[in-house]
Coordinates of N, CA, C and O in Angstrom, one line a residue:
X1 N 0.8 -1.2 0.0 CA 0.0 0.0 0.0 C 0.9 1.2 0.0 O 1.7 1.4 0.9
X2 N 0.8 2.1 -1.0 CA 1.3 3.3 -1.0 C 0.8 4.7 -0.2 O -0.4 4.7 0.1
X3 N 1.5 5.7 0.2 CA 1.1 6.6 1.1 C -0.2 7.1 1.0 O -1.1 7.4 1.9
X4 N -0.1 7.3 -0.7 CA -1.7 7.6 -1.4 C -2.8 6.8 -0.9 O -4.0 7.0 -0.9
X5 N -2.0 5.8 -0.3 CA -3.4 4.4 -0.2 C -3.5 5.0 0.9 O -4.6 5.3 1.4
X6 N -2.5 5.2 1.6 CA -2.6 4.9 3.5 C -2.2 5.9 3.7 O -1.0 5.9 3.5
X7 N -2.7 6.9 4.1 CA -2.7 8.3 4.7 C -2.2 8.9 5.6 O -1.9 10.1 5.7
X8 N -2.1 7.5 6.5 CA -1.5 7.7 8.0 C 0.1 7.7 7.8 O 0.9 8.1 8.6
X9 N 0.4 7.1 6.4 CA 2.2 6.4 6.9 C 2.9 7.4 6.5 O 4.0 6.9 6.6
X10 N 3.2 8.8 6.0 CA 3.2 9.4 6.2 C 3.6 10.3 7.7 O 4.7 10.6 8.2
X11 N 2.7 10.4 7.9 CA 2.3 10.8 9.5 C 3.0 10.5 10.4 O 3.1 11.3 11.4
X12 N 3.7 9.3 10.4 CA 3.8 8.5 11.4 C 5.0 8.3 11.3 O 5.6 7.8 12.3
X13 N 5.7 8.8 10.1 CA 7.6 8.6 9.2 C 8.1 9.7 9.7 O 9.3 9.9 9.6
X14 N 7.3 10.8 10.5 CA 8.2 12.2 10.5 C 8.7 12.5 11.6 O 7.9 12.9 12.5
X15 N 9.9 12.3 11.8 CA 11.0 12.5 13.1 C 10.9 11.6 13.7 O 11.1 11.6 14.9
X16 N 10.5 9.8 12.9 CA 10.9 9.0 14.2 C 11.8 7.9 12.9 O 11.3 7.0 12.3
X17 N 13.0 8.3 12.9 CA 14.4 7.7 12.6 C 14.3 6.4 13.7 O 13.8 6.4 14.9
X18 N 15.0 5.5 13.0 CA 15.0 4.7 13.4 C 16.7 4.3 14.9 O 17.9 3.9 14.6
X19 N 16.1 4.6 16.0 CA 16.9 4.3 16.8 C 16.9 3.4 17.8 O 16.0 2.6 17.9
X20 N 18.1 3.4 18.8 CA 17.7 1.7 20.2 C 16.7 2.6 20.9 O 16.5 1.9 21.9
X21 N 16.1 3.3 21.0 CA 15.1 3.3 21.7 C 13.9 3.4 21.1 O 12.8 3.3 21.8
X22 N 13.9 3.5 19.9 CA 12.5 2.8 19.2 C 12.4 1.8 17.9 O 11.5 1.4 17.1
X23 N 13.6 1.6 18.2 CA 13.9 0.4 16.9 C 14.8 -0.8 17.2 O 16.0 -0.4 17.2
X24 N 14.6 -1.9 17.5 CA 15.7 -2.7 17.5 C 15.2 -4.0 16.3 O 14.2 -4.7 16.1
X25 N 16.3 -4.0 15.9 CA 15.7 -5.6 14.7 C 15.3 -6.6 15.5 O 15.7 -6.3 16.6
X26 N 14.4 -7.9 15.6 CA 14.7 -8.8 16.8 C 14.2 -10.2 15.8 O 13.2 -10.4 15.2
X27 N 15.4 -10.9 16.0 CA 15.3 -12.4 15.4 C 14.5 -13.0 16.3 O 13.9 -12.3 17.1
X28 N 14.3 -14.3 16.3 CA 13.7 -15.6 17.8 C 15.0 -15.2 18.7 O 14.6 -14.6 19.7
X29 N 16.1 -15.4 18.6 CA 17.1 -15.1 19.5 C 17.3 -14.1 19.9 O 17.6 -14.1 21.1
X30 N 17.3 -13.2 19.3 CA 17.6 -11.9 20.1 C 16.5 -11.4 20.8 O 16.8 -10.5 21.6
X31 N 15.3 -11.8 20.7 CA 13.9 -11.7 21.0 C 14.3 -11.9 22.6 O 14.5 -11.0 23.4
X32 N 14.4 -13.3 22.8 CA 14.7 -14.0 24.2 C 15.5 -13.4 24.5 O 15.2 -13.2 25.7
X33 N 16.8 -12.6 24.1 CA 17.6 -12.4 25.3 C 17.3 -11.2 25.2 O 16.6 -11.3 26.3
X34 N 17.1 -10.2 24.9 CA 16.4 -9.2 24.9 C 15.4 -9.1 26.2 O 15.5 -8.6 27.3
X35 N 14.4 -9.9 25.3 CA 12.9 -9.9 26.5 C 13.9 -9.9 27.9 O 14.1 -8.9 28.7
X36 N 14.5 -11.2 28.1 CA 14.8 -11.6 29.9 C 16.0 -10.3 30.0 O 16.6 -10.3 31.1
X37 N 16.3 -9.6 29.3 CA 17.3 -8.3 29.7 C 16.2 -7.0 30.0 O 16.3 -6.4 31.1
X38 N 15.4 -6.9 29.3 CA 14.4 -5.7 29.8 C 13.2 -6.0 31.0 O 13.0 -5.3 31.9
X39 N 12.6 -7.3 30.6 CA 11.7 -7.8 31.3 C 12.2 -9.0 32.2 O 11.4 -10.0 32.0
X40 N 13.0 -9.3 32.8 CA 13.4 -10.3 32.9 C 12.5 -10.8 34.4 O 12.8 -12.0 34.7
X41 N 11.7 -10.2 35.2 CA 10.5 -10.8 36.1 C 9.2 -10.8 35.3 O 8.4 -11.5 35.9
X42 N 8.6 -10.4 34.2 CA 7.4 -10.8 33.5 C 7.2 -11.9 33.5 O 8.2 -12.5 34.1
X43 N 6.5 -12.7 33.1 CA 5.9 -14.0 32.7 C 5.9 -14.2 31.2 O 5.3 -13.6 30.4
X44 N 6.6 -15.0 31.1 CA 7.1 -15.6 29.6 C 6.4 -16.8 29.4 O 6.3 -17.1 28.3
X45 N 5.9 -17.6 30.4 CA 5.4 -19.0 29.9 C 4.6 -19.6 30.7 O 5.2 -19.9 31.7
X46 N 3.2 -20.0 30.8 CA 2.4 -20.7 31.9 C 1.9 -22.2 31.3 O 1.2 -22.3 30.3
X47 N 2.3 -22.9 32.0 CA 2.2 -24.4 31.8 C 2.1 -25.2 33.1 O 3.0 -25.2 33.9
X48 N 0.9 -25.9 33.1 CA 0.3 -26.7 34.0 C 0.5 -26.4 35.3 O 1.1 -27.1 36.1
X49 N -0.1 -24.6 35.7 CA 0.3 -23.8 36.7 C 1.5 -23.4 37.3 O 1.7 -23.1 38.4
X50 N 2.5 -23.5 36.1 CA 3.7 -23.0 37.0 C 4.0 -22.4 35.8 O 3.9 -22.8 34.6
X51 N 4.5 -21.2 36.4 CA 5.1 -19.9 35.4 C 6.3 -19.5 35.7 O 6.9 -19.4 36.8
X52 N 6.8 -19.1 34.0 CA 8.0 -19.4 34.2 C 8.6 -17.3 33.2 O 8.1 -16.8 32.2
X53 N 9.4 -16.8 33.7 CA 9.9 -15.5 33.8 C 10.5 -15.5 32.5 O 10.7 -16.6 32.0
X54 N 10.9 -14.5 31.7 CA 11.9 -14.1 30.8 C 13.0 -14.8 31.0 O 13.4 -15.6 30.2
X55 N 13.9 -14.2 33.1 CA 14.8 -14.7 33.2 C 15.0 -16.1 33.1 O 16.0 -16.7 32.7
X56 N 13.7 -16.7 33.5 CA 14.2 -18.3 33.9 C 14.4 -18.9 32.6 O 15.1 -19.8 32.3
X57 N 13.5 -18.2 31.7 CA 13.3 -18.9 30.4 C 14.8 -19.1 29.3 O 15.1 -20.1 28.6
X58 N 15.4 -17.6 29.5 CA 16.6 -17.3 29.5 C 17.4 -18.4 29.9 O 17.8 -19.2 29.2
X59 N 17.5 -18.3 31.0 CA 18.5 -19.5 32.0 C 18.0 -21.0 31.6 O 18.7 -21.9 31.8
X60 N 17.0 -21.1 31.0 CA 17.3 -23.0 30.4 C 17.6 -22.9 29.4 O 18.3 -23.8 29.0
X61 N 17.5 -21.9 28.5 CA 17.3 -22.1 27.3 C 19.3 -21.7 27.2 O 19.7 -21.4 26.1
X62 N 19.9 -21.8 27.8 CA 21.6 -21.0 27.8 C 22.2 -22.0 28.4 O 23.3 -22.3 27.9
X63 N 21.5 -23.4 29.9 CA 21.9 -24.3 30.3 C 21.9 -25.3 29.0 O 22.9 -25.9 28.7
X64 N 20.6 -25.5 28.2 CA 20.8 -26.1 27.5 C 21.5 -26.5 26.4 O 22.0 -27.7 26.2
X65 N 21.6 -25.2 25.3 CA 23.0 -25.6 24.8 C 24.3 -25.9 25.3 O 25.2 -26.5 24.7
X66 N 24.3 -25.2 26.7 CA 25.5 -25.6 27.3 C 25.5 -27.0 27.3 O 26.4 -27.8 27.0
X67 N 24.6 -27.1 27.7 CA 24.4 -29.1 27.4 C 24.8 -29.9 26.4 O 25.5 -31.0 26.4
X68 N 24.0 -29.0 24.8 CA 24.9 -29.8 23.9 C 26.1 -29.6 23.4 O 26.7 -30.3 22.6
X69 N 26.5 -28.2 24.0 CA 28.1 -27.4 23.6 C 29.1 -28.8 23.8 O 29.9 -29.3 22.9
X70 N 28.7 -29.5 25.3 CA 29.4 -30.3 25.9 C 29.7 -31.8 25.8 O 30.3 -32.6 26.4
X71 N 28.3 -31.7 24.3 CA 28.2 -33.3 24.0 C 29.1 -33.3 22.5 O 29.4 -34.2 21.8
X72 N 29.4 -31.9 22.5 CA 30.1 -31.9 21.0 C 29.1 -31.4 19.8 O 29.5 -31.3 18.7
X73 N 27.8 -31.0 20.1 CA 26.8 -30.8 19.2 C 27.1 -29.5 19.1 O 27.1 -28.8 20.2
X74 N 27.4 -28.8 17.9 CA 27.4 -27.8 17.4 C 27.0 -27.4 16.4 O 26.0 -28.0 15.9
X75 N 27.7 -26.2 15.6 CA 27.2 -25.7 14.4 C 26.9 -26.6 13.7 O 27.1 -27.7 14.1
X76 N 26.5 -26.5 12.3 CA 25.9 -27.6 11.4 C 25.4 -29.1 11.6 O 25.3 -29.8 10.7
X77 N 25.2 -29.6 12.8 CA 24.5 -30.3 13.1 C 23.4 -30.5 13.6 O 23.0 -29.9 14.6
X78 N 22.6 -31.6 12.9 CA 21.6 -31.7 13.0 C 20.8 -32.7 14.7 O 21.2 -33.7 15.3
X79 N 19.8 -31.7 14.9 CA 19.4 -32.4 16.1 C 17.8 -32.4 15.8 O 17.0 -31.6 15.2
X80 N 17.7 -33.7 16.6 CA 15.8 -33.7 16.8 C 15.7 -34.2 17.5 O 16.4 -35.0 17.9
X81 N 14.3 -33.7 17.9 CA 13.2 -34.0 19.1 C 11.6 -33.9 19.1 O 10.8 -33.0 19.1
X82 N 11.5 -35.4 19.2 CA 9.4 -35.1 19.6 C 9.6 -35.0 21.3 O 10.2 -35.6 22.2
X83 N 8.8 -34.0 21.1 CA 8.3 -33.5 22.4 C 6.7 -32.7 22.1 O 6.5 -32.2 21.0
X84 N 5.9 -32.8 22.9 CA 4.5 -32.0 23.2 C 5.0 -30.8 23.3 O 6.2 -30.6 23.5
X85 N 3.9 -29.8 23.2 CA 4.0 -28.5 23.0 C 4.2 -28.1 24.3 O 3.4 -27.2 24.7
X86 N 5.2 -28.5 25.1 CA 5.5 -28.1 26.4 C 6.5 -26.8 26.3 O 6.8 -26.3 25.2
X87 N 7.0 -26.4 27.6 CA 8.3 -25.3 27.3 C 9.6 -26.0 27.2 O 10.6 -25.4 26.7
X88 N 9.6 -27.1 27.7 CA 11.2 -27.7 27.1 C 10.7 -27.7 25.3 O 11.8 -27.7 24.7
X89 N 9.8 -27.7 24.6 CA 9.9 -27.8 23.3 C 10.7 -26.3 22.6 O 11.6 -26.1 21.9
X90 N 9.6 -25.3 23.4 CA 10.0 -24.1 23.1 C 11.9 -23.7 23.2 O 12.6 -23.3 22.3
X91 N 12.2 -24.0 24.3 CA 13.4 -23.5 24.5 C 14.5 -24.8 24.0 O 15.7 -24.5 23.9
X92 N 14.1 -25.9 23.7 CA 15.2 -26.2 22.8 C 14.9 -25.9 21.6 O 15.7 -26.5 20.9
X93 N 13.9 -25.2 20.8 CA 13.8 -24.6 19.6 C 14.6 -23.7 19.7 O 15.6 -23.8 19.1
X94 N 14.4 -22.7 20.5 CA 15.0 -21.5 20.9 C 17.1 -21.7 20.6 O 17.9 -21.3 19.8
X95 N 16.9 -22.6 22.0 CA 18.3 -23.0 22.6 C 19.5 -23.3 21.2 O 20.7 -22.9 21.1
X96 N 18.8 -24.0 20.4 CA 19.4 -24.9 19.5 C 19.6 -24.4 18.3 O 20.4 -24.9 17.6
X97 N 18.8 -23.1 18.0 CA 19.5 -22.1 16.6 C 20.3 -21.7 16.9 O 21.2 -21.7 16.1
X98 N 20.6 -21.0 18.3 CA 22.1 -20.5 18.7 C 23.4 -21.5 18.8 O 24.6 -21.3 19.1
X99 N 22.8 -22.4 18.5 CA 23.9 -23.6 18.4 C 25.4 -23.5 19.1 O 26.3 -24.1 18.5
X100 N 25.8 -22.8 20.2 CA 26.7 -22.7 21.2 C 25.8 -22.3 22.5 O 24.6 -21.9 22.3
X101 N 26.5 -22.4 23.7 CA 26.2 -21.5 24.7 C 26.6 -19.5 24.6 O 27.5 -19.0 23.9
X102 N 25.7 -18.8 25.3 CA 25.9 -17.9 25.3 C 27.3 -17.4 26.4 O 27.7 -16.2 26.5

Protein backbone atom coordinates (compact mmCIF):
# COMPACT_ATOMS: atom_id res chain seq x y z
CA UNK A 1 0.00 0.00 0.00
CA UNK A 2 1.26 3.30 -0.98
CA UNK A 3 1.15 6.60 1.09
CA UNK A 4 -1.68 7.58 -1.41
CA UNK A 5 -3.45 4.37 -0.16
CA UNK A 6 -2.62 4.95 3.47
CA UNK A 7 -2.66 8.34 4.66
CA UNK A 8 -1.46 7.66 7.96
CA UNK A 9 2.19 6.40 6.85
CA UNK A 10 3.19 9.36 6.18
CA UNK A 11 2.27 10.85 9.52
CA UNK A 12 3.79 8.52 11.36
CA UNK A 13 7.63 8.57 9.19
CA UNK A 14 8.23 12.17 10.49
CA UNK A 15 10.98 12.52 13.09
CA UNK A 16 10.91 9.03 14.25
CA UNK A 17 14.36 7.71 12.62
CA UNK A 18 15.03 4.70 13.44
CA UNK A 19 16.87 4.31 16.84
CA UNK A 20 17.72 1.69 20.17
CA UNK A 21 15.07 3.33 21.65
CA UNK A 22 12.51 2.78 19.25
CA UNK A 23 13.90 0.38 16.90
CA UNK A 24 15.67 -2.69 17.54
CA UNK A 25 15.71 -5.61 14.69
CA UNK A 26 14.68 -8.82 16.76
CA UNK A 27 15.32 -12.38 15.40
CA UNK A 28 13.72 -15.60 17.76
CA UNK A 29 17.09 -15.14 19.48
CA UNK A 30 17.59 -11.88 20.11
CA UNK A 31 13.85 -11.72 20.99
CA UNK A 32 14.70 -13.99 24.21
CA UNK A 33 17.62 -12.38 25.30
CA UNK A 34 16.37 -9.17 24.92
CA UNK A 35 12.89 -9.89 26.53
CA UNK A 36 14.78 -11.57 29.91
CA UNK A 37 17.29 -8.27 29.65
CA UNK A 38 14.36 -5.69 29.81
CA UNK A 39 11.70 -7.78 31.29
CA UNK A 40 13.38 -10.28 32.94
CA UNK A 41 10.51 -10.83 36.12
CA UNK A 42 7.41 -10.84 33.52
CA UNK A 43 5.95 -14.04 32.69
CA UNK A 44 7.14 -15.57 29.63
CA UNK A 45 5.38 -18.98 29.93
CA UNK A 46 2.41 -20.65 31.95
CA UNK A 47 2.21 -24.37 31.84
CA UNK A 48 0.28 -26.72 34.05
CA UNK A 49 0.27 -23.85 36.74
CA UNK A 50 3.75 -22.97 37.00
CA UNK A 51 5.10 -19.85 35.40
CA UNK A 52 8.02 -19.35 34.17
CA UNK A 53 9.91 -15.49 33.81
CA UNK A 54 11.90 -14.15 30.78
CA UNK A 55 14.83 -14.74 33.17
CA UNK A 56 14.16 -18.26 33.86
CA UNK A 57 13.29 -18.92 30.37
CA UNK A 58 16.55 -17.34 29.50
CA UNK A 59 18.52 -19.53 32.03
CA UNK A 60 17.33 -22.98 30.42
CA UNK A 61 17.34 -22.08 27.31
CA UNK A 62 21.57 -20.97 27.79
CA UNK A 63 21.87 -24.30 30.29
CA UNK A 64 20.83 -26.07 27.52
CA UNK A 65 22.97 -25.61 24.76
CA UNK A 66 25.49 -25.57 27.29
CA UNK A 67 24.43 -29.13 27.38
CA UNK A 68 24.91 -29.82 23.90
CA UNK A 69 28.13 -27.38 23.57
CA UNK A 70 29.39 -30.27 25.91
CA UNK A 71 28.24 -33.33 23.96
CA UNK A 72 30.11 -31.93 21.00
CA UNK A 73 26.78 -30.76 19.21
CA UNK A 74 27.41 -27.85 17.42
CA UNK A 75 27.16 -25.67 14.40
CA UNK A 76 25.92 -27.64 11.35
CA UNK A 77 24.52 -30.31 13.12
CA UNK A 78 21.55 -31.68 13.00
CA UNK A 79 19.39 -32.38 16.08
CA UNK A 80 15.77 -33.66 16.82
CA UNK A 81 13.24 -33.98 19.08
CA UNK A 82 9.43 -35.07 19.62
CA UNK A 83 8.26 -33.53 22.38
CA UNK A 84 4.48 -31.96 23.18
CA UNK A 85 3.97 -28.53 23.04
CA UNK A 86 5.50 -28.05 26.43
CA UNK A 87 8.30 -25.29 27.29
CA UNK A 88 11.15 -27.75 27.13
CA UNK A 89 9.89 -27.84 23.26
CA UNK A 90 9.99 -24.06 23.08
CA UNK A 91 13.42 -23.48 24.50
CA UNK A 92 15.23 -26.18 22.77
CA UNK A 93 13.82 -24.60 19.61
CA UNK A 94 14.96 -21.47 20.88
CA UNK A 95 18.30 -22.99 22.56
CA UNK A 96 19.36 -24.86 19.45
CA UNK A 97 19.46 -22.07 16.58
CA UNK A 98 22.08 -20.55 18.70
CA UNK A 99 23.86 -23.58 18.36
CA UNK A 100 26.74 -22.69 21.20
CA UNK A 101 26.17 -21.46 24.70
CA UNK A 102 25.93 -17.89 25.25
Amino acid sequence: MSTAQNPYQGQYAIGLDKTPANYVPLSPLSFLARSAAVYPDHVSTVYEGRSFTWAETYDRCRRFASWLAGRGIGHGDTVAAMLPNIPAMNELHSRYRWRAPC
